[in-house]
Every structure is written in structure tokens, then in C-alpha cells.
Short mmCIF file of C-alpha atoms in Angstrom, two decimals:
data_model
loop_
_atom_site.label_atom_id
_atom_site.label_comp_id
_atom_site.label_asym_id
_atom_site.label_seq_id
_atom_site.Cartn_x
_atom_site.Cartn_y
_atom_site.Cartn_z
CA MET A 85 -233.52 -22.27 -91.06
CA SER A 86 -230.70 -20.41 -92.71
CA ILE A 87 -227.16 -21.69 -93.19
CA HIS A 88 -224.29 -19.31 -92.40
CA LYS A 89 -221.84 -18.87 -95.32
CA ARG A 90 -218.44 -17.11 -95.53
CA PRO A 91 -218.43 -14.18 -97.88
CA ALA A 92 -216.81 -15.10 -101.21
CA TRP A 93 -214.27 -12.34 -100.93
CA MET A 94 -212.89 -13.89 -97.69
CA GLY A 95 -211.99 -17.17 -99.43
CA VAL A 96 -210.36 -15.48 -102.38
CA THR A 97 -208.36 -13.10 -100.24
CA ALA A 98 -207.19 -15.88 -97.90
CA LEU A 99 -206.09 -18.05 -100.80
CA THR A 100 -204.25 -15.19 -102.39
CA LEU A 101 -202.61 -14.28 -99.10
CA LEU A 102 -201.43 -17.87 -98.54
CA THR A 103 -200.00 -18.06 -102.05
CA CYS A 104 -198.11 -14.83 -101.52
CA VAL A 105 -196.68 -16.02 -98.19
CA LEU A 106 -195.44 -19.30 -99.70
CA ALA A 107 -193.96 -17.52 -102.70
CA ALA A 108 -192.17 -15.08 -100.42
CA ALA A 109 -190.81 -17.92 -98.30
CA SER A 110 -189.64 -19.78 -101.41
CA ALA A 111 -187.95 -16.72 -102.80
CA GLU A 112 -186.27 -16.02 -99.48
CA GLY A 113 -184.88 -19.60 -99.24
CA ALA A 114 -183.69 -19.92 -102.82
CA ARG A 115 -179.94 -20.03 -103.52
CA THR A 116 -178.07 -19.09 -106.62
CA TYR A 117 -175.09 -21.18 -107.80
CA GLU A 118 -172.74 -18.46 -106.63
CA GLU A 119 -174.12 -18.74 -103.08
CA THR A 120 -173.62 -22.55 -102.82
CA PRO A 121 -170.91 -23.36 -100.20
CA GLU A 122 -167.58 -23.80 -101.95
CA SER A 123 -166.80 -26.82 -99.79
CA ILE A 124 -169.43 -28.93 -101.57
CA THR A 125 -168.73 -27.81 -105.14
CA THR A 126 -166.34 -29.32 -107.67
CA PRO A 127 -164.22 -26.84 -109.64
CA ASP A 128 -163.90 -27.22 -113.39
CA GLN A 129 -160.11 -27.55 -113.12
CA THR A 130 -157.89 -28.76 -110.26
CA GLU A 131 -154.14 -29.32 -110.04
CA THR A 132 -153.20 -32.54 -108.18
CA ARG A 133 -150.26 -34.91 -107.85
CA VAL A 134 -151.99 -37.09 -110.39
CA GLY A 135 -152.14 -34.23 -112.88
CA THR A 136 -154.66 -31.62 -114.02
CA LEU A 137 -158.26 -32.70 -113.42
CA ARG A 138 -160.85 -31.22 -115.78
CA LEU A 139 -164.61 -31.41 -115.17
CA THR A 140 -167.68 -29.76 -116.68
CA ASP A 141 -170.15 -28.78 -113.98
CA GLY A 142 -168.97 -31.68 -111.84
CA VAL A 143 -168.69 -34.31 -114.61
CA PRO A 144 -165.11 -35.44 -115.37
CA THR A 145 -163.96 -35.39 -118.95
CA GLN A 146 -163.25 -38.80 -120.41
CA GLU A 147 -159.49 -38.18 -120.17
CA THR A 148 -159.76 -37.11 -116.51
CA ALA A 149 -161.94 -40.14 -115.72
CA ARG A 150 -159.33 -42.43 -117.30
CA LEU A 151 -156.60 -40.73 -115.27
CA LEU A 152 -158.54 -41.06 -112.01
CA LEU A 153 -159.60 -44.66 -112.50
CA ASP A 154 -156.06 -45.70 -113.40
CA ASN A 155 -154.90 -43.93 -110.26
CA LEU A 156 -157.52 -45.80 -108.23
CA ASP A 157 -156.26 -49.11 -109.63
CA LEU A 158 -152.70 -48.05 -108.78
CA ASN A 159 -153.67 -47.17 -105.22
CA ARG A 160 -155.51 -50.46 -104.82
CA GLY A 161 -152.42 -52.24 -106.16
CA VAL A 162 -150.14 -50.56 -103.62
CA GLU A 163 -152.64 -51.37 -100.87
CA ALA A 164 -152.76 -55.01 -102.00
CA PHE A 165 -148.95 -55.13 -102.00
CA MET A 166 -148.75 -53.76 -98.45
CA SER A 167 -151.62 -55.84 -97.04
CA GLY A 168 -150.73 -58.96 -99.03
CA MET A 169 -147.16 -59.03 -97.71
CA PRO A 170 -147.73 -61.83 -95.14
CA ALA A 171 -149.33 -64.09 -97.79
CA ALA A 172 -146.64 -63.45 -100.43
CA ASN A 173 -144.03 -63.98 -97.73
CA PHE A 174 -145.58 -67.39 -97.05
CA ALA A 175 -145.72 -68.21 -100.77
CA GLY A 176 -142.02 -67.36 -101.18
CA GLY A 177 -141.11 -69.65 -98.30
CA HIS A 178 -143.22 -72.48 -99.70
CA ARG A 179 -141.58 -72.15 -103.12
CA GLY A 180 -138.10 -72.29 -101.58
CA HIS A 181 -138.88 -75.48 -99.69
CA LEU A 182 -140.22 -77.12 -102.83
CA GLU A 183 -136.94 -76.19 -104.53
CA LEU A 184 -135.10 -78.13 -101.82
CA GLY A 185 -137.40 -81.14 -102.30
CA GLN A 186 -139.65 -80.75 -99.24
CA LYS A 187 -143.04 -81.92 -100.50
CA THR A 188 -144.68 -84.03 -97.77
CA CYS A 189 -145.07 -83.54 -94.04
CA ASN A 190 -142.56 -86.23 -93.07
CA GLN A 191 -139.87 -84.37 -95.02
CA VAL A 192 -138.11 -81.62 -93.07
CA VAL A 193 -135.37 -79.16 -94.01
CA ILE A 194 -132.71 -79.13 -91.30
CA PHE A 195 -129.66 -76.91 -91.01
CA ASP A 196 -127.23 -79.36 -89.45
CA GLU A 197 -124.28 -76.96 -89.79
CA LEU A 198 -126.45 -73.83 -89.29
CA MET A 199 -127.98 -71.52 -91.87
CA ASP A 200 -125.43 -69.46 -93.76
CA SER A 201 -125.34 -66.68 -96.33
CA ASN A 202 -126.01 -69.06 -99.24
CA SER A 203 -129.67 -69.09 -98.22
CA LEU A 204 -132.01 -66.30 -99.26
CA PHE A 205 -134.14 -66.38 -96.12
CA LEU A 206 -135.53 -63.21 -94.54
CA THR A 207 -133.35 -62.37 -91.52
CA GLY A 208 -132.53 -65.99 -90.76
CA ASN A 209 -129.87 -66.49 -88.09
CA ALA A 210 -126.58 -68.35 -87.97
CA SER A 211 -126.81 -69.09 -84.25
CA THR A 212 -129.41 -71.86 -83.94
CA VAL A 213 -130.15 -75.13 -85.71
CA TYR A 214 -133.30 -74.60 -87.74
CA ILE A 215 -135.80 -77.22 -88.78
CA THR A 216 -138.50 -76.00 -91.13
CA SER A 217 -141.32 -77.69 -93.03
CA PHE A 218 -144.66 -77.03 -94.72
CA LEU A 219 -147.71 -79.08 -93.71
CA ASP A 220 -150.50 -79.73 -96.23
CA LEU A 221 -153.69 -80.48 -94.31
CA LYS A 222 -155.76 -80.79 -97.47
CA LEU A 223 -153.48 -83.56 -98.70
CA HIS A 224 -152.97 -85.39 -95.41
CA GLY A 225 -155.86 -84.40 -93.12
CA PRO A 226 -154.95 -83.83 -89.45
CA ILE A 227 -151.18 -83.97 -88.92
CA VAL A 228 -149.26 -84.98 -85.80
CA VAL A 229 -146.10 -83.10 -84.81
CA GLU A 230 -144.02 -84.77 -82.09
CA ILE A 231 -141.52 -82.39 -80.51
CA PRO A 232 -138.59 -83.81 -78.54
CA ALA A 233 -137.76 -82.45 -75.10
CA GLU A 234 -135.02 -79.77 -75.00
CA SER A 235 -136.10 -78.27 -78.32
CA GLY A 236 -135.68 -74.54 -78.61
CA PRO A 237 -138.56 -72.17 -79.34
CA GLY A 238 -140.69 -72.96 -82.39
CA ILE A 239 -143.80 -71.74 -84.12
CA LEU A 240 -146.56 -72.82 -86.52
CA VAL A 241 -148.27 -70.22 -88.74
CA ASP A 242 -151.11 -70.22 -91.27
CA SER A 243 -150.89 -69.15 -94.92
CA TYR A 244 -151.22 -65.48 -93.97
CA THR A 245 -148.25 -66.02 -91.63
CA ARG A 246 -150.52 -65.68 -88.61
CA TYR A 247 -149.57 -67.38 -85.37
CA LEU A 248 -151.24 -70.71 -84.58
CA THR A 249 -149.10 -72.11 -81.75
CA ASN A 250 -145.65 -72.13 -80.20
CA PHE A 251 -143.49 -75.18 -79.61
CA GLY A 252 -140.81 -75.75 -77.00
CA PRO A 253 -140.25 -73.50 -73.96
CA PRO A 254 -142.81 -70.80 -74.94
CA GLY A 255 -145.33 -73.41 -76.13
CA PRO A 256 -147.81 -75.55 -74.16
CA ASP A 257 -145.21 -78.34 -73.83
CA ARG A 258 -142.95 -75.88 -71.91
CA GLY A 259 -139.82 -77.48 -73.30
CA ALA A 260 -140.70 -80.98 -72.11
CA GLY A 261 -141.72 -82.11 -75.58
CA GLY A 262 -145.06 -83.50 -76.62
CA LYS A 263 -147.52 -84.28 -79.39
CA TYR A 264 -149.36 -81.57 -81.30
CA LEU A 265 -152.34 -82.40 -83.51
CA VAL A 266 -152.85 -79.81 -86.25
CA LEU A 267 -156.50 -79.76 -87.39
CA PRO A 268 -157.61 -78.68 -90.90
CA PRO A 269 -160.02 -75.77 -91.43
CA GLY A 270 -163.53 -76.72 -90.33
CA TYR A 271 -162.39 -79.21 -87.70
CA ASP A 272 -163.16 -78.35 -84.10
CA GLY A 273 -161.84 -81.53 -82.53
CA THR A 274 -165.23 -83.17 -82.07
CA GLU A 275 -164.62 -85.23 -85.20
CA LEU A 276 -161.91 -87.06 -83.27
CA ALA A 277 -163.83 -87.42 -80.01
CA GLY A 278 -163.41 -90.90 -78.64
CA ILE A 279 -160.50 -91.52 -80.99
CA VAL A 280 -157.97 -89.05 -79.62
CA PRO A 281 -157.43 -88.86 -75.84
CA ASP A 282 -157.62 -85.21 -74.79
CA SER A 283 -154.54 -85.57 -72.62
CA GLU A 284 -152.36 -87.04 -75.36
CA TYR A 285 -152.25 -84.11 -77.81
CA PHE A 286 -152.08 -80.36 -77.84
CA MET A 287 -154.87 -79.49 -80.29
CA VAL A 288 -154.06 -76.80 -82.89
CA PRO A 289 -156.96 -75.75 -85.14
CA SER A 290 -155.71 -74.21 -88.40
CA SER A 291 -157.39 -71.48 -90.45
CA SER A 292 -155.56 -72.57 -93.64
CA TRP A 293 -154.86 -75.77 -95.55
CA VAL A 294 -151.11 -75.19 -95.67
CA ASN A 295 -149.06 -74.27 -92.59
CA TRP A 296 -145.39 -73.43 -92.01
CA LEU A 297 -143.50 -74.94 -89.09
CA LEU A 298 -140.14 -73.73 -87.81
CA ILE A 299 -138.28 -74.81 -84.66
CA ARG A 300 -134.87 -73.71 -83.38
CA GLY A 301 -132.30 -75.86 -81.59
CA PHE A 302 -129.59 -74.36 -79.37
CA LEU A 303 -125.86 -74.76 -79.69
CA LYS A 304 -123.97 -76.67 -77.01
CA ASP A 305 -120.33 -75.83 -76.47
CA GLY A 306 -120.73 -73.52 -79.45
CA LYS A 307 -121.58 -76.42 -81.77
CA PRO A 308 -124.80 -77.52 -83.53
CA ASP A 309 -124.25 -81.27 -83.05
CA PHE A 310 -126.55 -81.73 -80.05
CA SER A 311 -129.60 -80.10 -81.62
CA SER A 312 -128.99 -81.71 -85.00
CA LYS A 313 -128.98 -85.14 -83.39
CA LEU A 314 -131.95 -84.24 -81.17
CA PHE A 315 -134.15 -83.35 -84.14
CA ARG A 316 -133.00 -86.21 -86.34
CA SER A 317 -133.72 -88.77 -83.64
CA GLY A 318 -136.68 -87.21 -81.83
CA LEU A 319 -138.77 -85.15 -84.28
CA LYS A 320 -141.69 -86.93 -85.93
CA ILE A 321 -144.30 -85.47 -88.30
CA TYR A 322 -146.94 -87.67 -89.91
CA PRO A 323 -150.62 -87.81 -90.91
CA PHE A 324 -152.87 -88.77 -88.00
CA SER A 325 -154.35 -91.42 -90.28
CA ALA A 326 -150.92 -93.12 -90.30
CA ALA A 327 -150.37 -92.90 -86.53
CA LEU A 328 -150.16 -96.68 -86.16
CA ASN A 329 -147.52 -96.93 -88.86
CA PRO A 330 -146.04 -93.48 -89.48
CA PRO A 331 -143.75 -92.98 -92.49
CA ALA A 332 -140.05 -92.64 -91.76
CA MET A 333 -138.74 -89.10 -91.41
CA GLU A 334 -136.65 -87.66 -94.24
CA PHE A 335 -134.23 -84.84 -93.42
CA ILE A 336 -132.96 -82.48 -96.11
CA ASN A 337 -129.81 -80.65 -95.03
CA GLY A 338 -130.13 -76.98 -96.04
CA SER A 339 -126.71 -75.88 -94.75
CA GLY A 340 -124.59 -74.46 -97.56
CA ARG A 341 -127.46 -74.79 -100.05
CA ALA A 342 -128.40 -71.90 -102.33
CA PHE A 343 -132.18 -71.47 -102.39
CA ASN A 344 -134.67 -68.60 -102.32
CA THR A 345 -137.59 -68.17 -99.91
CA VAL A 346 -138.00 -64.39 -100.40
CA HIS A 347 -141.17 -63.03 -102.01
CA ALA A 348 -140.96 -61.02 -105.26
CA ASN A 349 -140.89 -57.22 -105.52
CA ASP A 350 -142.17 -57.07 -109.10
CA PHE A 351 -145.44 -58.04 -110.82
CA SER A 352 -145.00 -61.68 -109.81
CA PHE A 353 -145.66 -60.61 -106.20
CA PHE A 354 -149.34 -60.50 -107.14
CA GLU A 355 -149.13 -63.97 -108.68
CA GLU A 356 -147.70 -65.23 -105.37
CA LEU A 357 -150.54 -63.55 -103.53
CA HIS A 358 -153.13 -65.08 -105.88
CA SER A 359 -151.72 -68.57 -105.32
CA VAL A 360 -152.48 -68.27 -101.59
CA VAL A 361 -155.91 -66.60 -101.98
CA ASP A 362 -157.04 -69.21 -104.52
CA ARG A 363 -155.84 -72.21 -102.50
CA GLU A 364 -157.08 -71.35 -99.04
CA PRO A 365 -160.60 -71.26 -97.54
CA ILE A 366 -162.35 -68.01 -98.36
CA GLU A 367 -162.91 -67.38 -94.64
CA MET A 368 -159.15 -67.11 -94.04
CA PHE A 369 -159.31 -63.48 -95.22
CA ASP A 370 -161.95 -61.09 -93.89
CA PRO A 371 -164.28 -59.41 -96.44
CA GLU A 372 -162.41 -56.11 -96.28
CA LEU A 373 -159.12 -57.75 -97.20
CA ARG A 374 -160.77 -59.89 -99.87
CA GLY A 375 -162.19 -56.69 -101.32
CA VAL A 376 -158.75 -55.10 -101.57
CA PHE A 377 -157.41 -58.11 -103.45
CA ALA A 378 -160.51 -58.51 -105.64
CA ALA A 379 -160.24 -54.84 -106.68
CA ILE A 380 -157.10 -55.74 -108.64
CA GLY A 381 -158.42 -59.06 -109.97
CA ILE A 382 -157.29 -61.48 -107.24
CA GLN A 383 -160.24 -63.58 -106.13
CA LYS A 384 -160.68 -67.15 -104.98
CA GLY A 385 -161.95 -69.44 -107.71
CA LYS A 386 -161.09 -67.05 -110.53
CA PRO A 387 -157.96 -66.85 -112.69
CA PHE A 388 -155.68 -63.87 -112.18
CA ALA A 389 -155.41 -62.57 -115.73
CA PRO A 390 -154.97 -58.78 -115.84
CA ASP A 391 -155.01 -57.13 -119.25
CA ASP A 392 -152.01 -55.16 -120.50
CA ARG A 393 -153.27 -51.92 -118.95
CA MET A 394 -153.76 -53.48 -115.52
CA LYS A 395 -150.52 -55.43 -115.67
CA GLU A 396 -148.62 -52.20 -116.34
CA ILE A 397 -150.36 -50.53 -113.40
CA LEU A 398 -149.67 -53.43 -111.05
CA THR A 399 -146.03 -53.51 -112.11
CA GLU A 400 -145.80 -49.88 -111.01
CA ALA A 401 -147.77 -50.65 -107.84
CA ALA A 402 -145.19 -53.28 -106.90
CA ARG A 403 -142.37 -50.77 -107.40
CA LEU A 404 -144.17 -48.17 -105.29
CA GLY A 405 -145.16 -50.67 -102.60
CA ASN A 406 -141.65 -52.04 -102.38
CA ALA A 407 -140.11 -48.57 -102.02
CA THR A 408 -142.80 -47.47 -99.56
CA VAL A 409 -142.17 -50.36 -97.16
CA ARG A 410 -138.46 -49.58 -97.30
CA ALA A 411 -139.23 -45.96 -96.45
CA LEU A 412 -141.27 -47.14 -93.46
CA PHE A 413 -138.36 -49.24 -92.19
CA TRP A 414 -135.44 -46.86 -92.70
CA TYR A 415 -137.25 -43.62 -91.89
CA GLU A 416 -139.37 -44.64 -88.91
CA ARG A 417 -141.87 -41.95 -87.82
CA ASP A 418 -143.43 -43.82 -84.91
CA GLU A 419 -141.49 -42.78 -81.80
CA SER A 420 -142.80 -45.81 -79.89
CA ALA A 421 -140.88 -48.03 -82.31
CA PHE A 422 -137.57 -47.15 -80.65
CA LEU A 423 -136.27 -49.09 -77.67
CA TYR A 424 -134.61 -46.16 -75.94
CA GLU A 425 -134.91 -42.40 -75.97
CA GLY A 426 -132.27 -40.84 -78.21
CA SER A 427 -131.42 -44.22 -79.76
CA TYR A 428 -131.77 -45.76 -83.21
CA TRP A 429 -132.29 -49.30 -81.91
CA LYS A 430 -135.76 -50.30 -83.04
CA ARG A 431 -138.08 -52.85 -81.46
CA GLY A 432 -138.63 -56.18 -83.15
CA PHE A 433 -142.35 -55.42 -83.21
CA VAL A 434 -143.43 -51.86 -83.82
CA GLY A 435 -146.45 -51.27 -81.60
CA GLY A 436 -145.75 -54.25 -79.34
CA SER A 437 -148.43 -56.56 -80.76
CA HIS A 438 -147.89 -59.73 -82.77
CA GLU A 439 -151.35 -59.07 -84.28
CA TYR A 440 -150.34 -55.47 -85.09
CA LEU A 441 -153.19 -54.04 -83.04
CA LYS A 442 -152.81 -50.37 -82.18
CA ASP A 443 -153.67 -49.38 -78.61
CA HIS A 444 -154.93 -52.91 -77.89
CA GLY A 445 -157.22 -52.74 -80.91
CA LEU A 446 -158.82 -49.38 -80.14
CA GLY A 447 -156.79 -47.94 -82.99
CA GLY A 448 -157.48 -50.89 -85.29
CA ARG A 449 -154.71 -52.65 -87.19
CA ASN A 450 -151.30 -51.02 -87.44
CA LEU A 451 -151.02 -51.63 -91.18
CA ASN A 452 -147.63 -49.95 -91.58
CA ALA A 453 -146.10 -52.01 -88.77
CA ARG A 454 -147.43 -55.25 -90.27
CA ALA A 455 -146.17 -54.44 -93.76
CA GLN A 456 -142.65 -53.51 -92.68
CA TYR A 457 -142.30 -56.51 -90.36
CA PHE A 458 -143.24 -59.08 -92.97
CA TYR A 459 -141.08 -57.35 -95.55
CA MET A 460 -138.06 -57.84 -93.29
CA ALA A 461 -138.88 -61.05 -91.41
CA THR A 462 -140.87 -64.26 -91.62
CA PHE A 463 -142.34 -65.47 -88.33
CA ASN A 464 -143.89 -63.84 -85.30
CA SER A 465 -145.67 -64.98 -82.19
CA PRO A 466 -146.94 -63.57 -78.90
CA ALA A 467 -143.90 -65.16 -77.22
CA MET A 468 -141.78 -62.50 -78.90
CA ILE A 469 -143.84 -59.89 -77.04
CA TRP A 470 -144.13 -61.59 -73.66
CA GLU A 471 -141.68 -60.77 -70.90
CA LEU A 472 -140.41 -64.30 -70.38
CA ILE A 473 -137.52 -64.01 -67.94
CA GLY A 474 -134.92 -66.61 -68.87
CA LYS A 475 -137.02 -68.00 -71.75
CA GLY A 476 -137.93 -67.17 -75.32
CA SER A 477 -136.16 -64.55 -77.42
CA LYS A 478 -135.98 -60.82 -78.02
CA TYR A 479 -134.84 -58.83 -81.03
CA ALA A 480 -133.69 -55.32 -81.87
CA TRP A 481 -133.11 -53.82 -85.32
CA GLY A 482 -129.83 -51.96 -85.88
CA TYR A 483 -130.32 -50.17 -89.18
CA LEU A 484 -128.83 -46.67 -88.77
CA ASP A 485 -125.58 -45.43 -87.23
CA SER A 486 -125.43 -43.11 -84.22
CA ASN A 487 -125.77 -40.12 -86.57
CA GLY A 488 -128.99 -41.48 -88.06
CA ASP A 489 -127.36 -42.41 -91.37
CA PRO A 490 -127.82 -45.70 -93.28
CA LEU A 491 -125.01 -48.21 -92.78
CA ASP A 492 -122.40 -48.17 -95.56
CA GLY A 493 -120.48 -51.35 -96.37
CA SER A 494 -117.38 -49.39 -97.38
CA LYS A 495 -117.00 -47.84 -93.92
CA THR A 496 -115.99 -49.20 -90.52
CA TYR A 497 -118.33 -49.14 -87.52
CA LYS A 498 -118.13 -50.23 -83.89
CA LEU A 499 -120.88 -51.55 -81.60
CA ASN A 500 -120.21 -51.81 -77.87
CA LEU A 501 -122.01 -54.53 -75.93
CA PRO A 502 -121.65 -53.75 -72.19
CA LYS A 503 -120.55 -56.45 -69.75
CA ASP A 504 -122.96 -58.94 -68.22
CA LEU A 505 -124.85 -59.76 -71.39
CA PRO A 506 -128.56 -60.06 -70.49
CA ALA A 507 -129.26 -63.54 -71.86
CA LYS A 508 -128.93 -67.00 -70.32
CA LYS A 509 -128.39 -68.68 -73.70
CA PHE A 510 -126.58 -66.16 -75.88
CA VAL A 511 -126.51 -62.76 -77.49
CA SER A 512 -125.76 -62.54 -81.20
CA VAL A 513 -125.34 -59.89 -83.87
CA CYS A 514 -126.04 -60.88 -87.47
CA VAL A 515 -125.59 -58.70 -90.57
CA TYR A 516 -128.02 -58.61 -93.51
CA ASP A 517 -128.04 -57.36 -97.08
CA ASN A 518 -130.33 -54.35 -97.59
CA GLN A 519 -131.56 -55.77 -100.89
CA THR A 520 -132.35 -59.37 -99.98
CA ARG A 521 -132.88 -58.89 -96.23
CA SER A 522 -130.99 -62.18 -95.99
CA MET A 523 -127.55 -62.80 -94.53
CA LEU A 524 -124.90 -60.66 -96.20
CA GLN A 525 -122.74 -62.71 -98.57
CA THR A 526 -119.05 -62.09 -97.91
CA ASP A 527 -115.91 -64.16 -97.46
CA GLN A 528 -117.32 -65.07 -94.04
CA ARG A 529 -119.74 -67.98 -94.24
CA PHE A 530 -121.53 -66.73 -91.13
CA PRO A 531 -121.79 -62.91 -91.07
CA SER A 532 -122.43 -62.88 -87.33
CA LYS A 533 -120.96 -63.01 -83.85
CA ASN A 534 -122.37 -65.18 -81.10
CA SER A 535 -121.43 -64.92 -77.41
CA ASN A 536 -121.82 -68.70 -77.04
CA ARG A 537 -119.90 -69.71 -80.16
CA ASP A 538 -117.27 -67.08 -80.93
CA ASP A 539 -114.24 -66.39 -78.76
CA MET A 540 -114.40 -62.60 -78.92
CA ALA A 541 -111.92 -60.34 -77.17
CA ARG A 542 -113.27 -58.39 -74.21
CA ASN A 543 -112.38 -54.92 -73.02
CA GLU A 544 -110.97 -54.30 -69.54
CA ASP A 545 -114.45 -53.42 -68.28
CA GLY A 546 -115.83 -56.74 -69.55
CA SER A 547 -117.66 -55.24 -72.51
CA ILE A 548 -117.32 -56.45 -76.10
CA ASP A 549 -116.72 -54.28 -79.16
CA VAL A 550 -118.07 -55.71 -82.41
CA TYR A 551 -116.61 -54.20 -85.59
CA PHE A 552 -118.21 -54.00 -89.03
CA GLY A 553 -116.29 -53.09 -92.17
CA PRO A 554 -114.68 -54.35 -95.39
CA GLU A 555 -111.46 -55.10 -93.50
CA ALA A 556 -110.81 -56.01 -89.88
CA PRO A 557 -109.23 -53.29 -87.75
CA ALA A 558 -105.75 -54.34 -86.65
CA GLY A 559 -105.94 -56.80 -83.79
CA LYS A 560 -109.76 -56.97 -83.89
CA GLU A 561 -110.18 -59.93 -86.22
CA ALA A 562 -111.99 -62.05 -83.62
CA ASN A 563 -114.63 -59.35 -83.16
CA TRP A 564 -115.08 -58.41 -86.82
CA ILE A 565 -118.02 -58.96 -89.19
CA GLN A 566 -117.15 -58.31 -92.82
CA THR A 567 -119.16 -55.93 -95.01
CA ILE A 568 -118.87 -55.12 -98.72
CA SER A 569 -117.97 -51.80 -100.32
CA GLY A 570 -120.88 -50.45 -102.32
CA LYS A 571 -123.44 -52.53 -100.39
CA GLY A 572 -125.65 -51.31 -97.58
CA TRP A 573 -126.44 -53.46 -94.57
CA PHE A 574 -128.37 -53.66 -91.31
CA CYS A 575 -128.15 -56.00 -88.35
CA LEU A 576 -130.27 -57.80 -85.80
CA LEU A 577 -129.35 -58.03 -82.14
CA ARG A 578 -130.78 -61.28 -80.74
CA LEU A 579 -131.12 -62.35 -77.14
CA TYR A 580 -132.12 -65.92 -76.32
CA SER A 581 -133.54 -66.45 -72.83
CA PRO A 582 -133.24 -62.74 -71.92
CA THR A 583 -132.81 -61.72 -68.28
CA GLU A 584 -134.44 -58.92 -66.28
CA ALA A 585 -131.64 -56.51 -67.23
CA TRP A 586 -132.99 -56.46 -70.79
CA TYR A 587 -136.56 -55.76 -69.75
CA ASP A 588 -135.82 -53.10 -67.13
CA LYS A 589 -133.22 -51.54 -69.47
CA THR A 590 -130.45 -51.52 -66.90
CA TRP A 591 -128.45 -53.06 -69.75
CA ARG A 592 -128.61 -51.50 -73.19
CA PRO A 593 -126.39 -51.84 -76.26
CA GLY A 594 -124.29 -48.96 -77.49
CA GLU A 595 -125.16 -47.27 -80.76
CA ILE A 596 -123.48 -48.30 -84.02
CA ASP A 597 -120.71 -45.70 -84.21
CA LEU A 598 -118.88 -44.73 -87.39
CA VAL A 599 -115.13 -45.25 -86.90
CA GLU A 600 -113.98 -43.69 -90.16
#
């Protein structure tokens, strides 16, 4: 029996042929450096805003690497400034209350004679009686807040100035008053099952150990007396553990007092931010936000101790962040921010979300809107977004004149408010200092006009002209808000208990017109 074998030459030739085919394919697919797509290569030298970048075959020189990494730290610092604004805002407010002596929950700052321009308080108003206090849940455990009936709108926020609950008309008590039980982080209410009747308290779980409470009281007959007495006799705040024998309330009158609740715009901004991050539960900030802060050395449980290089960079980051937020406010690019077409009146909330969600969250967080709001103001809540006919409050920023120019304290302007003001309570205009974003300090204690308090002259058609300038136009003293030469300003138009005419825009304010 013979076995069939392939001729030797067939194996050799086949092997050689295969080798040749593979070699040809390899040669055909090979690329030279010059043929590599330019889009994926790194040039040896590039001109950028940062400076000239030099690399050798894709590897940065040591000098270029230093330049780029410093720039990365700077960018992270600016990002931390912008995203940390709500926390630093909270820290500034907390510091100011400590300055006034408010240290425990049963101590409350009250503005018996209204807030005035002595206070450095972001866009506070001179038209309602404020009560404001910080609650320390780590110190006291669950805290009870008893709100008297007829209180105005109020709010409680966490240490990132995020909304927790409303009080008063927009809150669950609907203006009838009631007891709120603020629960520390980690509580879900079951810890108090069988101890606390469900019907007795409005439960408010908190994401932070320290919270900020603020409630407004309305004027009656143009005076603060009613609300001052209401709060002093009816407001109670105490630890739940002391419910059977609550400590007496202590009221600290803030009217006429000079104190500062505004966050810093220099390096100490980051120290304010660190104080909040280090104190609060780590879960209060999501990992992405924690990563931004940690990138510049701010991390829970660790000291914030930047070296000289990093401190210099963060000092510059604060300057850039500060100027950038101001650019966002005064040179608004988002057309949806404006209340009316062809107008410079800007909405209180750019994007129409108290959580700063763009397109109901499909566009993520509106980071620019959040940064500029908390740079200019302190509190927000969904009630400021809701269309509550005859309840709540609405706001509009007046920050440019009808020509689109910043408002100059050395010039005179006029604002026309048409007849039939669209608010059941009142409409007010208050003027603020561009630098401090607090009430402008002038010879007038209250740099504002209030339709419920001030006897302003009306035009024949029932409208009101409000004047702004260093001196009152002749015969217009009752309608005049003083400004200061050499100092810029902006204003807030406030409506308390707005009517349908505000929402359907059948009533709209005039623009701020330059008179001279």
C-alpha cells in the first residue's frame, strides 16, 4: 500500500507565495509619519492664549509642562469658584450671624425697623420684616420651628444653599402657621416613630448639619410693627429634645447694625468653601463636585494648606472667577433670561428653575445661571418659579438702562410703573451697590420705594415715575431714590402676591430711561 505525498516543490512554492502576499499586504498598509492624519498629531510648537507650547515629538518640554499644569490648576480654581458660590455664600451668611451674636437655634436675628443699607446682605430688601437664623443639627439634633399664622413667605436651605422647604403661604402650612421638624442628615423620620405624631409636624429632612432659615413679615399700614410683634410673640425654635421645656427665645435686632454676610472675592473665598466642605456630610456634594474642589486641595477631613505656588494661582482664580460672574450678569447672552422682547428687564431665575436645570434636566445643570444667581442673591425656592396668583413673590433685575448701558450713579434716570400695579401686597424698587450687591449706602436709610409704605406722586394716567440720581428732580422728591456719583448701581423690582397681569404680561414696567 503506497501513501500519496505532495511533491516537495509544491510546499516550498506555496510557503514562498504566502510570504510574498503577506509582505505585499504589509507594505501596502504601512504609513509614513508624513501620511499620518494631521488631526491626531501634536505639532512641535503651538501658539495659544496660555503662551507658546513647545513639544518634542509629542512630549512637552519641562517649561511647557509647568505652564500647562499651572493653567490646569488655574482653570480648576475658577471652576471651584463658580461652582462653590452657593457654599461660600452660605459661609458668609453664617459668619455675619455669628458677628451679631446668633449662636444657638433659639436666637434669631430680627429686623424690627426693617433692613437698611448698614447691612452687607446680598440684595436684601427694605420692604419686609426679616427674621433669620442658622440651625445646627449636629449640636442640637432634630430642631422644631413653630411658625405663627399670618407669617409671610419663608424658606429653609442647606449648606449649599439648596431649598429644603418653604414656610408661610407657599409652604405646607399655607399661611396658617404650624410646626416644622427639621431632621439631621441620616434621619428618615422612623427614629421618631411612636414619639412624634405624624399630624403634628411637617417633617423636613436635611442634607446638611447646618441650615439657614429666613422668613419675611409684611408691613401693615406701611409699618413693620405688626410683623415684628407677630414674630416676637409667636415664633419658637428649639431642640426637639427640649420640647417639654423649650428655652426662651432671644431676638437680636439687626436694624441699623453694620455687619457683613457677603462671601469673599479673594483667596479667602476658598477658605470659606473649605469650611463648608469639611463640616458637612460627604454625601452633600456629588462626586463630580467633590472632585472639582479636591483638585485644588479642598477635601473633607483634610486641611486646606496650599503651597505658595498654589496660593498664588488660587488668588488669581478668585479674581478671574469674580470678574467672570460679573460678566455673566451684566452682559447676558441667554435670550431666555429676559422677561420681554426688546427689554433689559431680566428674570429672577435665568432658565426658570430653582435647581438650575436646563430644559428640565435634559441639558444638565445651567452652571452659569447658578453662579450668577448666588453671586447676586442668597435664597431661592420653587415658590419663586411657581405661578401663584395672589401669593408668593416675583422678582426682576433692572441692571441696564434702555440703551443697554450700565447704570451710572452720577446721572438721573426715570422708571415708569404703569397704573394698576400687579400685586395684592405691594410692588417695590430697591437700589443696590454694584460692588457689594447690598443696599446702596446714601443719605437715605432705605434706598427703595414701596407702593404700600411710600406716598409717591402719581401721574394723571395713574402710573408712577420713580427717579434715580444724585439729586431729586424738582418736585419729584417723594418718588426719588438717591444714587452716588462715581458709583454704579442696579435695582430689583419686587412683587409680593403678584396678580394675573404680571404673569400674562398685560402689565409690564417701563425701561430705566436716562434723563440726562
